[in-house]
Amino acid sequence: MFSDRDLVEKRIQRELWERVLPLVHSDRRPLTIEAGPDLDHLEPFEAGSSWGAPWATTWFRLTGEIPPEWTGRRIEAVIDLGFHQRAAGFQCEGLVVELDGDGSFRPRQGIHPRRTNYVIDSDPGPVVLHVEAASNPMFPQFTSSPLGSLETAGERLLYRFRQAALVVVDPAAEALAYDIEVLDGVMRSLATDDPRRARLLRVLAETLDRIPDVAAARRSIAPSMAEEVGGSSRHRSVAIGHAHIDTAWLWPLRETKRKVTRTFASAAALMDNYPEYKFCASSAQHYTWIEERHPELFAKIVDRVERGQWVPVGGMWVESDMNLPSGESLVRQIVFGQRYFEDRFGVRCTEVWIPDVFGYPAGLPQVFAAGGMHRFVTQKLSWNKQNRFPHSTFWWEGLDGTRVLTHFPPVDTYNAEITPEEFAFSIANFRDHGWSSDSLMPFGHGDGGGGPTREMLERARRLAGLDTRATVEIDRPAAVFERIERDADRGLPVPVWRGELYFETHRGTLTSQLKTKLGNRRCERLLVEAELWAATLGRPEDLDHLWQQVLTQQFHDILPGSSIEWVHQDAERILGDVEEELEERIAALLADIGGGALLANPADAPVDEVLILDVDLDGDIPGELDACQTMSDGSVALRAVVPALGVAPLVVRPAGDRVVLSDSSMTNGHLAVRWDAHGNITSIIDLGSARELVPAGQVSAVLELAPDHPVEYDAWDLESWTRTGAAALTGPAEVSIAESGPLVARVRVERSFGPSTSTVTYELRAGSPELRVHVALDWRHDEHLLSMAFPLDVRADMAMCDVQFGVVARPTHPSSPWDAAKFEVCAHRFIDVAEPDFGVAVLNNGRYGHHVFDGAVRVSLARAATYPDPNADRGHHEVTLAIRPHGAGLADVRAAAARLNSPVRAVTGPSAVASPTPAVTITGADGWPALGVGVDAVKLADDGSGDLVVRLHEACGNRTRISVATADRIVSAWRCNLLEEPQTGEEVGDGIVALTLRPFQLVTLRLCPAAGTDGRSLAG
Ligand SMILES: [Zn+2]
């Protein structure tokens, strides 16, 4: 039989746009426009004119007159700054403001491509509107652009102002347009052989036949809009208003402050007219900007939180990256986030909300749970390139066994628009219909697109009853979790996913923008070090502001290196300033801890090794001065002993070992290393086990250069085939002996390759089973990946990678699709491949990306993407790697990595003062330092009580009995959550706390030492 379905469906679309929507504005009057750089310098401006140099601000004054005949009608201003319809948030934006007499203003509502209307609430007479407009440039994917830095952006005007007018809105025509749009979408989401699809097609055609008689058209469509379909077993989709605002990305922090203002003002304004509307927003940092800049808007948000319409979520300072920050940084993201939300809104968040983050390490569940959040929302794994994740809702089980209830909104976006098509996709895409009936749909334009619009809310109202498979309602994210938890309690089979949520794309973010990454790494190390020395002195040291600045830079487009040049310039400057201040504070603290010549060891591992220090041997240094080696730069190599997390007087010890060097080899009591005429390492023998580390015929510590052309997101992505095209840089090089022992030997290998040069220095120290490889680069390539390869004669299926609060195993082979996807993995301070009794670790003090296929550990040293920052990573870089053979277990490797990353400081003061015992000492059951236990923080409690807070974790996967002692006898002790609130009491015996740690268990202890006792009794 003949069917004209296709043609009628096309008719509906065209007539909706061309015949129905024009009826919505029944009358219009243009507004007179003035424009200028500020309100004191406005000049007449014509619609159709260009405005807006990159990153500039333009003020518009719009004036007009509401005529008497519009009395009682719904009046709006329509303001189109010259928007591109398809890129809400990634272009110009406006803010309608109310001026105060003193030159300040109050934000009223954002103006965006999908929100060009502003409701005028006034009687006939003159109308004056003021709009602050930002001409942020667009960055077409994925082309290199000079617009990302003020220095290179130029002055060309970017936008053409389209229109400003007053309009009269016909509410009936508007409602009809929504009805047609939603019913049409519902119809199209049905199967073509669904009888209802044919009926709705007829109704829509009949409705359009009535146009321009709006009342008749509405009568025609009304029965279908009111039809009761479906039953009580329908899936429940909970929609929640949202605006995913990237804290910086294709715009600098400066602009994000205004994006948040526009979005939050719009979100709050919409609540007046839609009482059912709820909006959730994460990131304490964003709220602090509103609080500081727009107190009136902030007060309105506080009010809406109290009424339950505004829902703070996430409990974090920003939506930070999860791969790269240290464990303690992730803890502080939660501590600073939860504290802020609780303090300002009386709310402690129960859901982690990081929809857009590039992978989720296996240590996270216990961190979330200890921060009060047993629920987790993310969405990003729907971007996986290789494997589709099998669940939408599941228990995510971390390294230590902690589980958090995790939900991936099946709409596969955090910027939904509540269209019938999305709604249908969301139901079809949900993976857990067998046991669950609930899912979440975050809706609203992100990134300065302005959040939810009234169109979305109108669609939600209409869709609620129209789908046979699912209902939609607007509610808090917690409502979804509460229902899922009830299902779980009833015994429904919630699936469990154990281990990391590896993200199968964006692997280049482990390496891009090295200076941002290393600035963060230094700052997070110095922050905990400053806290340690302050705690050692028992002196409060307010570091909150410094922590917060670092936490902001851990945002998921800053630390991963996926932002424009301006953002990374900001990051390097901010982190540099924080670093400088921390160095000063640490110096001041250490000066007060002790005088004379002192060594301070911030690592959570004891030191007994050859150190290279800037000290003056002519000073009053005790010990075997003859056993020192003066280095070519004047520094001094010597063996010394310092306890973990403590200080000790500088006493030179006998070396007990020496390095012997020839033209092509160096040897100490542990390692024998050989290199060829081009400086390529041909052999590393572990003397203790008599094992050769380098496979026959191969060379180690080799630089490999590969063209690096991602298919899409340049700074983000690394492709599986990139390393296939790598060239090993093993040709002629300049080889020279830089230090020749007896404590330290160094061999320098200098190479140039194309526009870049490298200086690689091999270093062996007396007494050390570790060959250090220091790499200095002058990196001038475009779009290349530089790696260093360590081929290893070790047979292991898995590599153990150091991550926050433990290690995760990654395959050394691409055997299954899930294994093959892990061709670039994150490791913080070491990566290890091991047979049961023998392994080799590759340590680093400043890289994250690793490749462990093909019988080698490869460390990604540098990339050079051209989008979005055309200059990313060109310049000078340094890093120290190390190759370290070892026996069974990882405790020794972990301790070595801690020492490499937190080097000993030499402090010289005017007078000798007795150095204190460490603030905390962690001892294993054998009475020796517990090398497998990581100490993440030693600090005075935030509440000012004087209690000592010690955060520690079992780092290697063992069950471990430890004793925790402090400088003074412990009187009482509690196990706490991350917010330092006591949860359970710990027994104290003889002034010491003993506890057993499960594999990878994270524990926060609050210890009340004798001197600081305040009379509290042991909590139970
Ligand atoms: Zn994002």
Tab-separated table of N, CA and C in Angstrom, residues 13 16-17 21 114-115 174-186 225 237 239 270 274 276-277 415-423 441-445 451-467 470-474:
chain	number	residue	atom	x	y	z
A	13	GLN	N	8.401	18.950	10.170
A	13	GLN	CA	9.604	19.712	10.549
A	13	GLN	C	9.589	21.106	9.913
A	16	LEU	N	6.707	23.360	11.276
A	16	LEU	CA	6.953	23.796	12.656
A	16	LEU	C	7.843	25.034	12.639
A	17	TRP	N	8.910	24.988	11.858
A	17	TRP	CA	9.836	26.123	11.824
A	17	TRP	C	9.273	27.327	11.081
A	21	LEU	N	6.330	28.430	14.555
A	21	LEU	CA	7.179	29.251	15.421
A	21	LEU	C	7.003	30.758	15.172
A	114	ARG	N	21.139	29.480	22.754
A	114	ARG	CA	19.868	28.793	22.976
A	114	ARG	C	19.073	29.467	24.096
A	115	ARG	N	19.457	30.667	24.458
A	115	ARG	CA	18.708	31.422	25.469
A	115	ARG	C	18.847	32.902	25.098
A	174	GLU	N	3.036	29.400	21.630
A	174	GLU	CA	4.266	28.823	22.179
A	174	GLU	C	4.000	27.389	22.656
A	175	ALA	N	2.894	27.210	23.379
A	175	ALA	CA	2.556	25.877	23.889
A	175	ALA	C	2.316	24.908	22.736
A	176	LEU	N	1.674	25.407	21.677
A	176	LEU	CA	1.416	24.560	20.509
A	176	LEU	C	2.740	24.104	19.877
A	177	ALA	N	3.672	25.034	19.774
A	177	ALA	CA	4.969	24.680	19.179
A	177	ALA	C	5.651	23.584	20.006
A	178	TYR	N	5.619	23.714	21.346
A	178	TYR	CA	6.205	22.666	22.200
A	178	TYR	C	5.480	21.343	21.996
A	179	ASP	N	4.143	21.407	21.928
A	179	ASP	CA	3.368	20.171	21.757
A	179	ASP	C	3.783	19.456	20.472
A	180	ILE	N	3.825	20.226	19.400
A	180	ILE	CA	4.150	19.606	18.098
A	180	ILE	C	5.560	19.032	18.133
A	181	GLU	N	6.503	19.791	18.697
A	181	GLU	CA	7.892	19.336	18.710
A	181	GLU	C	8.022	18.020	19.491
A	182	VAL	N	7.381	17.979	20.672
A	182	VAL	CA	7.533	16.794	21.514
A	182	VAL	C	6.798	15.594	20.911
A	183	LEU	N	5.570	15.813	20.440
A	183	LEU	CA	4.822	14.683	19.893
A	183	LEU	C	5.501	14.145	18.630
A	184	ASP	N	6.034	15.050	17.853
A	184	ASP	CA	6.774	14.634	16.658
A	184	ASP	C	7.977	13.767	17.049
A	185	GLY	N	8.697	14.208	18.093
A	185	GLY	CA	9.863	13.441	18.535
A	185	GLY	C	9.456	12.083	19.083
A	186	VAL	N	8.366	12.048	19.853
A	186	VAL	CA	7.881	10.766	20.384
A	186	VAL	C	7.533	9.844	19.228
A	225	MET	N	-1.813	14.596	23.433
A	225	MET	CA	-0.880	15.033	24.481
A	225	MET	C	-1.321	14.507	25.846
A	237	SER	N	13.098	7.695	34.410
A	237	SER	CA	14.250	8.534	34.093
A	237	SER	C	14.152	9.790	34.951
A	239	ALA	N	15.419	13.319	35.513
A	239	ALA	CA	16.168	14.393	34.860
A	239	ALA	C	16.614	15.384	35.935
A	270	LEU	N	15.328	30.831	36.253
A	270	LEU	CA	14.363	29.881	35.711
A	270	LEU	C	13.532	29.218	36.812
A	274	TYR	N	9.362	27.767	37.148
A	274	TYR	CA	9.211	26.316	37.050
A	274	TYR	C	9.489	25.691	38.417
A	276	GLU	N	8.951	22.912	39.636
A	276	GLU	CA	9.419	21.530	39.642
A	276	GLU	C	10.890	21.422	39.252
A	277	TYR	N	11.444	22.522	38.786
A	277	TYR	CA	12.797	22.515	38.229
A	277	TYR	C	13.848	22.397	39.333
A	415	ASN	N	25.097	16.779	28.937
A	415	ASN	CA	24.479	17.999	28.400
A	415	ASN	C	23.207	17.640	27.629
A	416	ALA	N	22.358	16.815	28.215
A	416	ALA	CA	21.151	16.408	27.498
A	416	ALA	C	20.213	17.606	27.333
A	417	GLU	N	19.270	17.465	26.408
A	417	GLU	CA	18.311	18.552	26.167
A	417	GLU	C	16.873	18.074	26.352
A	418	ILE	N	16.716	16.858	26.879
A	418	ILE	CA	15.396	16.240	27.078
A	418	ILE	C	14.599	16.251	25.786
A	419	THR	N	15.186	15.845	24.713
A	419	THR	CA	14.401	15.648	23.494
A	419	THR	C	13.845	14.226	23.523
A	420	PRO	N	12.753	14.009	22.831
A	420	PRO	CA	12.216	12.638	22.776
A	420	PRO	C	13.238	11.644	22.227
A	421	GLU	N	14.065	12.094	21.285
A	421	GLU	CA	15.056	11.197	20.693
A	421	GLU	C	16.075	10.757	21.752
A	422	GLU	N	16.564	11.744	22.530
A	422	GLU	CA	17.525	11.415	23.594
A	422	GLU	C	16.895	10.477	24.611
A	423	PHE	N	15.649	10.798	24.932
A	423	PHE	CA	14.926	10.027	25.929
A	423	PHE	C	14.822	8.566	25.482
A	441	MET	N	19.315	11.524	33.985
A	441	MET	CA	19.559	12.271	32.762
A	441	MET	C	19.926	13.718	33.118
A	442	PRO	N	21.223	14.025	33.178
A	442	PRO	CA	21.611	15.422	33.445
A	442	PRO	C	21.351	16.246	32.185
A	443	PHE	N	20.608	17.349	32.333
A	443	PHE	CA	20.290	18.132	31.136
A	443	PHE	C	20.684	19.594	31.321
A	444	GLY	N	21.052	20.214	30.221
A	444	GLY	CA	21.420	21.633	30.244
A	444	GLY	C	22.676	21.861	29.426
A	445	HIS	N	22.742	23.024	28.794
A	445	HIS	CA	23.932	23.361	28.009
A	445	HIS	C	25.093	23.668	28.954
A	451	GLY	N	23.266	26.346	30.741
A	451	GLY	CA	22.500	25.401	31.544
A	451	GLY	C	21.153	25.089	30.914
A	452	PRO	N	20.201	24.628	31.749
A	452	PRO	CA	18.890	24.244	31.243
A	452	PRO	C	18.123	25.455	30.678
A	453	THR	N	17.285	25.176	29.710
A	453	THR	CA	16.423	26.227	29.154
A	453	THR	C	14.962	25.888	29.428
A	454	ARG	N	14.099	26.883	29.242
A	454	ARG	CA	12.681	26.602	29.483
A	454	ARG	C	12.144	25.614	28.457
A	455	GLU	N	12.774	25.586	27.260
A	455	GLU	CA	12.337	24.601	26.265
A	455	GLU	C	12.522	23.182	26.817
A	456	MET	N	13.653	22.956	27.483
A	456	MET	CA	13.897	21.629	28.052
A	456	MET	C	12.851	21.295	29.115
A	457	LEU	N	12.526	22.299	29.945
A	457	LEU	CA	11.559	22.046	31.017
A	457	LEU	C	10.163	21.802	30.444
A	458	GLU	N	9.829	22.542	29.394
A	458	GLU	CA	8.524	22.322	28.753
A	458	GLU	C	8.475	20.925	28.132
A	459	ARG	N	9.592	20.500	27.555
A	459	ARG	CA	9.607	19.162	26.972
A	459	ARG	C	9.479	18.102	28.070
A	460	ALA	N	10.164	18.341	29.200
A	460	ALA	CA	10.075	17.371	30.304
A	460	ALA	C	8.633	17.232	30.776
A	461	ARG	N	7.922	18.368	30.906
A	461	ARG	CA	6.525	18.315	31.347
A	461	ARG	C	5.697	17.467	30.389
A	462	ARG	N	5.926	17.662	29.105
A	462	ARG	CA	5.106	16.965	28.112
A	462	ARG	C	5.476	15.486	27.991
A	463	LEU	N	6.787	15.214	28.075
A	463	LEU	CA	7.243	13.837	27.869
A	463	LEU	C	6.833	12.909	29.001
A	464	ALA	N	6.578	13.505	30.172
A	464	ALA	CA	6.376	12.707	31.375
A	464	ALA	C	5.400	11.556	31.160
A	465	GLY	N	4.326	11.827	30.374
A	465	GLY	CA	3.315	10.774	30.240
A	465	GLY	C	3.230	10.152	28.863
A	466	LEU	N	4.086	10.559	27.937
A	466	LEU	CA	3.876	10.197	26.539
A	466	LEU	C	4.590	8.943	26.086
A	467	ASP	N	5.522	8.429	26.894
A	467	ASP	CA	6.302	7.284	26.430
A	467	ASP	C	5.801	6.024	27.116
A	470	ALA	N	8.917	4.547	29.498
A	470	ALA	CA	9.565	5.231	30.621
A	470	ALA	C	8.841	6.517	30.968
A	471	THR	N	8.964	6.905	32.213
A	471	THR	CA	8.484	8.208	32.655
A	471	THR	C	9.695	9.108	32.835
A	472	VAL	N	9.450	10.386	32.865
A	472	VAL	CA	10.536	11.303	33.207
A	472	VAL	C	10.033	12.248	34.289
A	473	GLU	N	10.864	12.458	35.266
A	473	GLU	CA	10.544	13.421	36.313
A	473	GLU	C	11.826	14.138	36.668
A	474	ILE	N	11.691	15.356	37.160
A	474	ILE	CA	12.882	16.093	37.576
A	474	ILE	C	13.079	15.869	39.069
